[in-house]
Amino acid sequence: MQKKITILLLCCTFGVTEGFSQMSAPRPPRRTTSTLLADNVSFSKQRHALDSAITKHINSSEDELPADDLYDTWGTTGVNAGRVEIAQVPDSIYFDCTGYIPPIEGQVTSRFGPRWKRYHYGIDIKLNIGDPVGAAFDGKVRITKYDRGGYGSYVVVRHNNGLETVYGHFSKILVEEGQTVRAGEIIGLGGNTGRSTGPHLHFETRFLGNPINPEKLFDFELGEAKLCRYFMVKSIAFDWSNQTKTKQKGKTANSNRLYHKVKSGQTLSHIAERYGTSVSKICQLNGFSRKKVLQPGQRIRYN
Ligand SMILES: [Zn+2]
């Protein structure tokens, strides 16, 4: 069966087009940098370094930390710790989605995209409080935290394939930071904590800190990955960034400077994530350091 994928996903050359999660993953073929990148593009040094890291990652064997050749940091401060600017991500990105196990089976009740004046960087899956939620792939738990104004009790897992997954609104977290988990291993129980109006799982997939619509990768009705191995064009993977930029440009026309009023419990990472920017950019705009302690009611510039 040949699945028709409406988004531009380029299946790799070995012609595997289906998400056989039970299939053992053959080693990806060795690839050179030139097969990953569009020709005639000039790259900054930083970007070139990242290309090399990704090529090395594709060809690498087991790492002590998942994908540690791809990520500079193993931060536990927030979902966005160590995020790479989209401009620095190569035009084509690769990851292996064999071994995927759906975190939970249930109806998708809210999709990735603009929602209530903010951007929803994941999907919501209906569940009952206490339902077990599993890790989507093998990996290592990077963050377990409580975020009152957003994710509630949440877990971030970094996977061997370079993706990170985020699980929000748990009633109980069952893993610890640094713990190795297998695909399908229960990491928490479903709940309604944080910014949530009913029991559900908020589920995100990220690559180098940048969200990708999980429904581009996984079929939540069938409970399987849409493809085993992806070569994904950056402009498609992160198409949301154009929408948020357009929106921000529109706002900029009226007022060049945009501010956010800090609410209790919010951190720089929350604010950066909310507006699709980075902590370092916010620090630069406001002339303070990443260690700045935010006060509720304080206005900080984010654009
Ligand atoms: Zn959500």
XYZ file of C-alpha atoms and ligand atoms in Angstrom:
304
model
C 0.000 0.000 0.000
C 1.374 3.339 -0.976
C 0.305 6.038 1.400
C -0.484 9.337 -0.149
C 1.196 11.968 1.903
C -0.155 15.374 1.086
C 2.701 17.239 2.646
C 6.051 17.195 0.959
C 7.785 14.342 2.650
C 10.516 12.757 0.675
C 10.816 9.068 1.304
C 14.367 7.874 1.243
C 15.736 5.945 -1.630
C 15.094 2.490 -0.271
C 11.439 2.913 -1.106
C 9.979 2.226 2.315
C 6.725 4.106 2.474
C 4.897 2.717 5.449
C 5.195 3.019 9.192
C 6.076 -0.505 10.226
C 6.727 0.265 13.839
C 7.377 -3.384 14.614
C 9.991 -3.667 11.896
C 13.567 -3.680 13.068
C 15.258 -0.639 11.609
C 17.959 -1.407 9.064
C 20.934 0.914 9.319
C 20.423 3.984 7.168
C 22.787 4.099 4.216
C 25.941 6.129 4.596
C 25.385 9.530 3.112
C 27.668 12.349 2.348
C 26.966 15.948 3.213
C 26.284 16.738 -0.446
C 23.278 14.398 -0.598
C 21.681 16.181 2.328
C 22.013 19.734 1.189
C 20.777 21.753 -1.690
C 23.552 22.818 -4.028
C 24.560 26.417 -4.577
C 23.798 27.503 -1.064
C 26.366 29.339 0.944
C 26.564 28.256 4.539
C 27.758 30.014 7.583
C 30.416 28.280 9.629
C 27.909 27.494 12.325
C 25.523 26.012 9.843
C 28.280 24.001 8.214
C 29.186 22.610 11.632
C 25.584 21.593 12.147
C 25.431 19.912 8.743
C 28.495 17.898 9.659
C 26.959 16.966 12.994
C 23.785 15.773 11.307
C 25.733 13.742 8.758
C 27.737 12.236 11.594
C 24.527 11.558 13.493
C 23.051 9.626 10.566
C 26.150 7.480 10.385
C 26.791 7.180 14.087
C 26.212 4.171 16.281
C 24.699 4.198 19.770
C 25.451 7.301 21.783
C 25.755 7.630 25.506
C 23.251 10.469 25.419
C 20.662 10.293 22.677
C 21.691 12.342 19.652
C 24.433 14.079 21.634
C 26.328 14.665 18.403
C 23.370 16.739 17.218
C 22.650 18.766 20.341
C 25.178 21.000 22.058
C 23.400 20.967 25.367
C 21.514 18.723 27.690
C 19.593 21.510 29.402
C 16.920 20.936 31.976
C 15.764 24.549 32.240
C 12.939 24.294 29.721
C 11.649 22.759 26.525
C 13.632 25.260 24.475
C 17.020 24.772 26.127
C 19.602 24.529 23.356
C 17.198 25.443 20.579
C 18.878 25.990 17.211
C 17.494 28.897 15.170
C 15.547 27.624 12.163
C 17.809 29.654 9.876
C 20.710 27.490 11.051
C 18.931 24.183 10.430
C 19.894 22.592 7.070
C 17.360 22.665 4.253
C 16.736 18.932 4.458
C 16.540 16.994 7.667
C 16.495 13.282 8.274
C 15.127 11.098 10.994
C 14.218 7.493 11.504
C 10.724 6.880 12.890
C 10.849 3.093 13.079
C 10.131 1.910 16.605
C 7.401 4.518 17.153
C 4.711 3.596 19.651
C 1.807 6.048 20.118
C 1.919 7.700 23.554
C -1.771 6.968 24.019
C -4.683 5.999 21.821
C -7.406 8.573 21.724
C -9.140 11.255 19.758
C -7.175 14.306 18.660
C -9.225 17.159 20.095
C -7.032 20.115 19.151
C -4.568 20.425 16.325
C -1.243 22.135 15.794
C -1.618 25.752 14.695
C -2.925 29.173 15.733
C -5.387 28.986 18.596
C -6.937 31.647 20.805
C -4.474 34.401 19.893
C -1.506 32.152 20.566
C 0.174 29.354 18.690
C -0.443 25.736 19.664
C 2.857 23.943 19.101
C 1.476 20.453 19.638
C -1.704 18.417 19.502
C -4.149 17.496 22.248
C -5.318 13.914 22.723
C -8.348 13.186 24.861
C -7.826 10.889 27.847
C -9.105 10.186 31.341
C -7.205 11.256 34.422
C -4.880 8.419 35.389
C -4.585 6.881 31.912
C -1.028 5.631 31.296
C 1.016 7.576 28.711
C 4.087 6.004 27.092
C 7.269 7.310 25.483
C 6.981 7.528 21.701
C 10.488 6.145 21.040
C 13.492 4.874 22.954
C 15.347 7.742 24.562
C 16.352 9.535 27.704
C 14.237 11.809 29.884
C 15.626 15.351 29.637
C 13.063 17.241 31.729
C 10.423 16.499 34.341
C 8.892 19.716 35.610
C 5.806 21.499 36.798
C 4.768 24.573 34.835
C 1.714 26.118 36.446
C 0.824 28.534 33.640
C 1.425 26.180 30.713
C 2.381 22.526 30.390
C 1.435 21.606 33.977
C 3.369 18.497 35.013
C 5.354 17.670 31.913
C 8.076 15.432 30.574
C 10.528 15.963 27.707
C 12.291 12.943 26.214
C 15.223 13.184 23.805
C 15.320 10.277 21.396
C 18.079 8.461 19.600
C 16.635 9.584 16.252
C 17.213 13.281 17.076
C 13.585 14.121 17.797
C 12.389 15.297 21.160
C 8.856 14.672 22.426
C 6.985 16.716 25.018
C 4.101 15.384 27.132
C 2.006 17.905 29.060
C -0.698 18.120 31.738
C 0.172 14.877 33.558
C -1.499 14.115 36.901
C 1.590 12.147 37.876
C 5.092 11.832 36.427
C 6.557 8.330 36.693
C 10.122 8.935 35.442
C 13.122 10.980 36.536
C 15.419 13.299 34.644
C 18.270 11.325 33.085
C 16.324 8.072 33.070
C 16.568 5.888 29.979
C 13.183 4.846 28.615
C 12.053 2.407 25.953
C 9.351 3.116 23.380
C 5.984 2.470 24.991
C 7.340 2.625 28.554
C 4.864 4.459 30.799
C 6.311 7.850 31.729
C 3.288 9.493 33.374
C -0.432 9.430 34.019
C -2.872 11.598 32.117
C -4.245 14.664 33.865
C -5.473 18.211 33.719
C -2.610 20.214 35.276
C -1.351 23.610 34.071
C -3.131 25.636 31.420
C -5.760 23.029 30.619
C -9.540 23.015 30.561
C -10.098 19.257 30.684
C -8.136 16.009 30.942
C -5.908 15.571 27.889
C -2.371 14.913 26.739
C -0.594 17.826 25.079
C 1.943 16.154 22.792
C 4.738 17.884 20.864
C 7.481 16.693 18.549
C 10.557 18.887 18.182
C 13.773 18.767 16.193
C 16.669 20.863 17.481
C 14.131 22.600 19.712
C 11.792 23.601 16.890
C 8.282 22.144 16.848
C 7.093 19.959 13.974
C 3.391 19.200 13.673
C 3.140 15.653 15.108
C 0.441 14.845 12.552
C 3.014 15.261 9.792
C 4.892 12.346 11.284
C 2.280 10.125 12.879
C -1.217 8.910 12.101
C -2.997 9.109 15.441
C -6.023 7.162 14.223
C -3.974 4.217 13.017
C -1.428 4.581 15.816
C 1.629 4.399 13.595
C 4.288 6.532 11.962
C 3.316 7.719 8.488
C 6.774 6.784 7.164
C 9.681 4.826 8.590
C 12.367 7.214 7.486
C 11.979 10.832 6.623
C 13.885 13.296 4.580
C 11.888 16.377 5.404
C 12.270 19.718 3.714
C 12.884 22.381 6.310
C 10.380 24.823 4.863
C 7.645 22.193 5.260
C 8.747 20.889 8.641
C 8.714 24.381 10.123
C 6.037 25.991 7.952
C 4.450 27.430 11.114
C 7.383 29.830 11.422
C 6.256 31.642 8.246
C 2.770 32.074 9.692
C 4.061 33.440 12.977
C 6.517 35.709 11.127
C 3.745 37.063 8.904
C 1.632 37.736 11.955
C 4.502 39.420 13.727
C 5.312 41.499 10.623
C 1.716 42.714 10.565
C 1.992 43.769 14.148
C 5.347 45.377 13.533
C 3.802 47.630 10.919
C 1.662 49.219 13.619
C 4.244 49.262 16.314
C 7.858 48.317 15.884
C 8.278 47.105 19.395
C 6.226 44.324 20.923
C 5.962 43.679 24.629
C 4.759 40.913 26.874
C 3.435 41.416 30.390
C 4.952 38.757 32.618
C 2.540 36.564 34.573
C 3.399 34.759 37.777
C 5.501 31.658 37.185
C 6.498 32.552 33.615
C 10.097 32.181 32.533
C 12.039 33.544 29.594
C 11.665 30.151 27.889
C 7.870 30.346 28.174
C 7.814 33.757 26.607
C 10.280 32.863 23.854
C 8.255 29.794 23.005
C 4.984 31.674 23.008
C 6.190 34.180 20.451
C 8.312 31.800 18.407
C 11.529 33.558 19.320
C 14.585 32.665 21.384
C 15.653 33.456 24.924
C 18.854 35.008 23.621
C 16.932 37.364 21.330
C 14.696 38.501 24.203
C 17.769 39.056 26.387
C 19.401 41.077 23.629
C 16.280 43.224 23.080
C 15.935 43.954 26.773
C 19.616 44.211 27.636
C 19.595 41.631 30.374
C 21.160 38.193 30.866
C 19.578 34.753 30.671
C 19.698 34.619 34.464
C 17.319 37.582 34.755
C 14.583 36.878 37.319
C 11.256 38.021 35.890
C 8.751 39.819 38.075
C 4.977 39.412 37.555
C 3.594 42.489 35.839
C 6.941 43.411 34.276
C 6.795 44.310 30.578
C 9.493 42.769 28.471
C 10.119 43.275 24.806
C 10.024 40.196 22.612
C 10.227 41.773 19.153
Zn -2.164 21.388 23.747
